[in-house]
Amino acid sequence: MSANVETMFYTREKPWHGLGTMVAQAQTSEDAIQLAGLDWSVIQKPVFMENGDVVPEYLVNVRDVDGMVLGVVTKRYKVVQNKEAFDFTDRLLGEGVRYETAGSLQYGRRIWLLARMPEEYRVLGDEFATYLVFSNSHDGTGAVKVAVTPVRVVCNNTLNLALSTAKRSWSTPHKGDIREKVREAGNTLLLASRYVKSLRKEAEELHKKKLTEQQVEGYIRLLLPGGGDSVAAKKNTRRVRDELRTRYYNAPDLRDMGNSAYRFINAVSDFATHTEPLRRTDRHRERRFEGAMDGSLLIDKAYKMIHEV
């Protein structure tokens, strides 16, 4: 299935390959869990060998509605049901929270939901919205994870800087008292507040750091090194470098930022968020969405480079 998306819903712009059920506005949890195709539960069954003997210490996670095998896990693994994910976010963000997208990947092995947080803020006159992303796996390969993602409203770019002064994500493995651990994640709002304050401070410092055209060119070459000596490789390198230059110098929303490190970081964010890859794979849009949870390696590389060079 394209992009490994099994079921989902979305609002406004079509995400990824346009899969899912389009709705007019963000949804409450009761509607969202059905529209996203997540109104199912995980049940655990014993694992058997070919001779009929039970495999000790292991269980298989199965989707109750159709028997889909999601993964084999140890008996220490604690299931977090889809409904619990929505219940957590409802409690965290309060009555009236609206979900902008949610869905299932890899035939139910992974699920996510994304809700817009109530507060908006400004950084250097730029309007930002914050989103809460909840991700969970049912196949034993990943943790329960909650992250705060800042998004520039004017151009819908994520700006997930890996700040040393504040964290933007929380996670826990599927072990121990998992429900108590999830309840502890209520401090995510405090985490969000600290991250926003640190992001604002860092943006101000980056804005003070002025760049010459020669420095911008040097950063672009360091960030996007050549991919080889062949004609095609050189052509691709020119293309991606030209696109980043265009976003830095010509993007209407960046022109008023001046020639600064903050402008360059935002150009990289724009490039990482919206540029089509040189090679389109089945998972490239899925990986782009994963940046909302894990951050962008390219943005982090640019941020680190500016501080080191």
Coordinates of C-alpha atoms in Angstrom, one line a residue:
M1 CA 0.0 0.0 0.0
S2 CA 1.4 3.4 -0.9
A3 CA 3.2 5.1 1.9
N4 CA 2.3 2.2 4.2
V5 CA -0.8 4.0 5.2
E6 CA -3.7 1.7 6.0
T7 CA -6.4 4.1 7.2
M8 CA -6.5 7.7 8.2
F9 CA -8.5 10.9 8.0
Y10 CA -7.3 14.5 7.5
T11 CA -8.4 18.1 7.4
R12 CA -7.7 20.8 4.9
E13 CA -4.7 19.8 2.6
K14 CA -4.4 16.3 1.4
P15 CA -1.4 14.6 3.2
W16 CA 1.0 12.1 1.6
H17 CA -0.8 10.5 -1.3
G18 CA -4.3 11.8 -0.5
L19 CA -5.3 8.6 1.2
G20 CA -8.0 8.6 3.8
T21 CA -11.3 10.3 4.5
M22 CA -11.4 14.0 4.0
V23 CA -13.4 15.9 6.6
A24 CA -14.4 19.6 6.8
Q25 CA -12.9 20.3 10.2
A26 CA -10.8 18.8 13.0
Q27 CA -12.6 16.1 15.0
T28 CA -13.4 15.2 18.6
S29 CA -11.9 11.9 19.8
E30 CA -15.2 10.1 19.4
D31 CA -15.4 10.9 15.7
A32 CA -11.7 10.8 15.1
I33 CA -11.1 7.3 16.2
Q34 CA -13.7 6.0 13.8
L35 CA -12.7 8.2 10.9
A36 CA -9.1 7.1 11.3
G37 CA -10.1 3.5 11.3
L38 CA -8.7 3.0 14.8
D39 CA -11.8 1.7 16.5
W40 CA -10.3 -1.7 17.3
S41 CA -8.4 -3.3 20.1
V42 CA -5.3 -5.4 20.5
I43 CA -5.7 -8.8 22.1
Q44 CA -2.8 -11.1 23.1
K45 CA -2.7 -14.8 22.3
P46 CA -0.1 -17.5 23.1
V47 CA 2.5 -18.4 20.5
F48 CA 2.6 -22.1 19.4
M49 CA 5.4 -24.1 17.7
E50 CA 4.6 -26.4 14.8
N51 CA 4.3 -29.4 17.1
G52 CA 1.6 -27.6 19.1
D53 CA 3.8 -26.7 22.2
V54 CA 3.4 -23.2 23.6
V55 CA 6.4 -20.9 23.2
P56 CA 7.1 -19.8 26.8
E57 CA 7.5 -16.1 27.7
Y58 CA 6.1 -14.9 24.3
L59 CA 2.7 -13.6 23.1
V60 CA 1.3 -12.5 19.8
N61 CA -0.5 -9.2 19.5
V62 CA -3.6 -9.5 17.3
R63 CA -6.1 -7.0 16.0
D64 CA -9.5 -8.1 17.3
V65 CA -11.6 -7.1 14.3
D66 CA -9.9 -9.2 11.7
G67 CA -7.2 -11.3 13.4
M68 CA -4.4 -9.4 11.8
V69 CA -1.1 -10.4 13.5
L70 CA 0.7 -7.2 14.6
G71 CA 3.8 -8.6 16.3
V72 CA 5.3 -11.1 18.6
V73 CA 6.2 -9.7 22.0
T74 CA 7.5 -10.9 25.4
K75 CA 5.1 -11.4 28.3
R76 CA 6.5 -8.2 29.8
Y77 CA 5.0 -6.2 27.0
K78 CA 2.0 -4.0 28.1
V79 CA -0.6 -3.0 25.5
V80 CA -1.7 0.6 25.2
Q81 CA -5.0 0.5 23.3
N82 CA -5.9 3.1 20.6
K83 CA -8.7 4.4 22.8
E84 CA -6.2 5.0 25.6
A85 CA -4.1 7.2 23.3
F86 CA -7.1 9.4 22.6
D87 CA -8.2 9.4 26.2
F88 CA -4.7 10.6 27.2
T89 CA -4.8 13.4 24.8
D90 CA -8.3 14.4 25.7
R91 CA -7.3 14.6 29.4
L92 CA -4.1 16.5 28.6
L93 CA -5.5 19.2 26.4
G94 CA -8.9 19.5 28.0
E95 CA -12.5 19.6 26.8
G96 CA -13.0 20.4 23.2
V97 CA -9.6 19.3 21.9
R98 CA -9.7 18.7 18.1
Y99 CA -7.8 16.2 16.1
E100 CA -6.4 17.2 12.8
T101 CA -5.2 13.8 11.7
A102 CA -4.9 10.3 12.9
G103 CA -4.3 6.9 11.4
S104 CA -2.8 3.5 11.1
L105 CA 0.5 2.5 9.4
Q106 CA 1.7 -0.9 8.3
Y107 CA -1.6 -2.6 8.8
G108 CA -2.1 -1.5 12.4
R109 CA 1.4 -2.1 13.6
R110 CA 1.8 1.6 14.3
I111 CA -0.7 4.3 15.0
W112 CA -0.6 8.1 15.5
L113 CA -2.8 11.0 16.3
L114 CA -2.1 14.7 16.0
A115 CA -4.0 17.4 17.9
R116 CA -3.5 21.2 17.8
M117 CA -2.7 22.6 21.2
P118 CA -4.8 25.6 22.4
E119 CA -2.1 28.2 22.7
E120 CA -0.4 30.0 19.9
Y121 CA 2.7 32.1 20.2
R122 CA 4.9 34.5 18.3
V123 CA 8.7 34.3 17.6
L124 CA 10.2 37.4 16.2
G125 CA 6.8 38.5 14.9
D126 CA 6.2 35.1 13.3
E127 CA 3.0 33.2 14.3
F128 CA 3.5 29.6 15.5
A129 CA 1.1 26.9 16.4
T130 CA 2.0 23.9 18.6
Y131 CA 0.8 20.4 17.9
L132 CA 0.8 17.3 20.2
V133 CA 1.8 14.1 18.4
F134 CA 1.1 10.8 20.0
S135 CA 2.7 7.7 18.4
N136 CA 2.4 4.1 19.5
S137 CA 3.4 0.7 18.1
H138 CA 1.6 -2.6 18.5
D139 CA 4.4 -4.8 17.1
G140 CA 6.9 -4.5 19.9
T141 CA 9.4 -2.4 17.9
G142 CA 8.8 1.0 19.4
A143 CA 7.8 2.9 22.5
V144 CA 4.9 5.0 23.4
K145 CA 6.0 8.5 22.4
V146 CA 4.5 12.0 22.8
A147 CA 6.1 15.0 21.2
V148 CA 5.5 18.7 20.8
T149 CA 5.9 20.0 17.3
P150 CA 6.1 23.8 16.6
V151 CA 4.7 24.8 13.2
R152 CA 5.1 28.2 11.4
V153 CA 1.5 29.0 10.5
V154 CA 2.2 31.2 7.5
C155 CA 3.9 28.4 5.6
N156 CA 3.0 25.2 7.5
N157 CA 6.7 24.4 8.2
T158 CA 7.8 22.4 11.2
L159 CA 10.7 23.9 13.2
N160 CA 11.8 21.0 15.4
L161 CA 15.2 22.2 16.6
A162 CA 17.1 19.8 18.8
L163 CA 17.7 22.3 21.6
S164 CA 20.2 21.4 24.3
T165 CA 18.2 23.6 26.8
A166 CA 14.8 21.9 26.4
K167 CA 13.3 18.6 25.4
R168 CA 10.3 18.3 23.1
S169 CA 9.4 14.7 23.5
W170 CA 8.7 12.0 26.0
S171 CA 8.7 8.2 25.6
T172 CA 8.4 5.0 27.6
P173 CA 8.7 1.3 26.6
H174 CA 5.8 -1.0 26.9
K175 CA 6.9 -2.4 30.2
G176 CA 5.9 -2.0 33.9
D177 CA 2.9 0.0 34.9
I178 CA 2.4 1.5 31.5
R179 CA -0.9 3.3 32.4
E180 CA 0.8 5.1 35.3
K181 CA 3.6 6.0 33.0
V182 CA 1.2 7.4 30.4
R183 CA -0.5 9.4 33.1
E184 CA 2.9 10.8 34.1
A185 CA 3.2 12.2 30.6
G186 CA 0.8 14.9 31.6
N187 CA 3.9 17.0 32.2
T188 CA 4.1 17.2 28.4
L189 CA 2.4 20.6 28.7
L190 CA 5.1 21.8 31.0
L191 CA 7.6 20.4 28.5
A192 CA 5.9 22.3 25.7
S193 CA 6.1 25.6 27.6
R194 CA 9.8 25.2 28.3
Y195 CA 10.5 24.2 24.8
V196 CA 8.7 27.2 23.3
K197 CA 10.5 29.6 25.7
S198 CA 13.8 28.1 24.7
L199 CA 13.0 28.2 21.0
R200 CA 12.1 31.8 21.3
K201 CA 15.4 32.6 23.0
E202 CA 17.4 30.6 20.5
A203 CA 15.6 32.3 17.6
E204 CA 16.5 35.7 18.9
E205 CA 20.2 34.6 19.1
L206 CA 20.1 33.2 15.6
H207 CA 18.5 36.4 14.3
K208 CA 21.4 38.4 15.7
K209 CA 24.0 36.3 13.9
K210 CA 24.2 38.0 10.5
L211 CA 25.4 36.1 7.4
T212 CA 27.1 37.2 4.3
E213 CA 26.3 35.7 0.9
Q214 CA 29.6 33.9 1.0
Q215 CA 28.7 32.3 4.3
V216 CA 25.3 31.3 3.1
E217 CA 26.9 29.6 0.1
G218 CA 29.4 27.8 2.3
Y219 CA 26.6 26.6 4.6
I220 CA 24.6 25.3 1.6
R221 CA 27.6 23.4 0.2
L222 CA 28.4 21.9 3.6
L223 CA 24.8 21.0 4.2
L224 CA 24.2 19.5 0.7
P225 CA 27.6 17.9 -0.3
G226 CA 28.0 16.5 -3.8
G227 CA 26.7 13.0 -4.4
G228 CA 29.3 11.8 -6.9
D229 CA 31.2 12.7 -10.1
S230 CA 28.7 11.5 -12.6
V231 CA 26.7 13.9 -14.8
A232 CA 23.5 12.9 -13.1
A233 CA 24.9 13.2 -9.6
K234 CA 26.3 16.7 -10.4
K235 CA 22.9 17.7 -11.9
N236 CA 21.1 16.5 -8.8
T237 CA 23.5 18.4 -6.5
R238 CA 23.0 21.6 -8.4
R239 CA 19.2 21.1 -8.3
V240 CA 18.9 20.7 -4.5
R241 CA 21.4 23.5 -3.8
D242 CA 19.6 25.9 -6.1
E243 CA 16.3 25.0 -4.4
L244 CA 17.7 25.8 -1.0
R245 CA 19.2 29.1 -2.3
T246 CA 15.8 30.0 -3.8
R247 CA 14.1 29.4 -0.5
Y248 CA 16.6 31.4 1.4
Y249 CA 16.7 34.4 -0.9
N250 CA 13.2 34.4 -2.5
A251 CA 10.7 32.9 -0.1
P252 CA 8.2 35.8 0.6
D253 CA 7.8 34.8 4.3
L254 CA 11.6 35.0 4.9
R255 CA 12.5 38.3 3.2
D256 CA 11.9 40.4 6.2
M257 CA 14.1 38.3 8.5
G258 CA 17.3 39.8 7.1
N259 CA 20.4 37.8 6.1
S260 CA 20.7 35.9 9.4
A261 CA 21.3 32.4 10.8
Y262 CA 17.6 32.3 11.8
R263 CA 16.6 33.0 8.2
F264 CA 18.9 30.2 7.0
I265 CA 17.4 27.7 9.5
N266 CA 13.9 28.6 8.4
A267 CA 14.9 28.1 4.7
V268 CA 16.3 24.7 5.6
S269 CA 13.1 23.9 7.5
D270 CA 11.1 25.0 4.4
F271 CA 13.3 22.8 2.2
A272 CA 13.1 19.8 4.5
T273 CA 9.3 20.1 4.9
H274 CA 8.2 20.7 1.3
T275 CA 10.9 19.7 -1.2
E276 CA 10.2 16.5 -3.2
P277 CA 13.0 14.0 -2.9
L278 CA 15.3 13.1 -5.8
R279 CA 14.1 9.5 -5.5
R280 CA 10.4 9.1 -4.6
T281 CA 9.9 5.9 -2.6
D282 CA 6.8 4.3 -1.0
R283 CA 7.8 5.7 2.4
H284 CA 9.1 9.2 1.6
R285 CA 6.0 11.0 2.8
E286 CA 5.7 8.7 5.8
R287 CA 9.3 9.7 6.7
R288 CA 8.4 13.3 6.3
F289 CA 5.5 12.9 8.7
E290 CA 7.8 11.1 11.1
G291 CA 9.8 14.3 11.3
A292 CA 6.9 15.8 13.3
M293 CA 7.7 13.2 15.9
D294 CA 11.5 12.7 15.7
G295 CA 12.7 15.9 14.1
S296 CA 14.5 16.5 10.9
L297 CA 18.1 15.3 10.5
L298 CA 18.7 18.1 8.0
I299 CA 17.5 20.9 10.2
D300 CA 19.5 19.5 13.1
K301 CA 22.6 19.3 10.9
A302 CA 22.1 23.0 9.8
Y303 CA 21.5 24.1 13.4
K304 CA 24.7 22.3 14.6
M305 CA 26.7 23.5 11.7
I306 CA 25.8 27.2 12.3
H307 CA 27.0 26.9 15.9
E308 CA 30.2 25.2 15.0
V309 CA 31.5 27.0 11.9

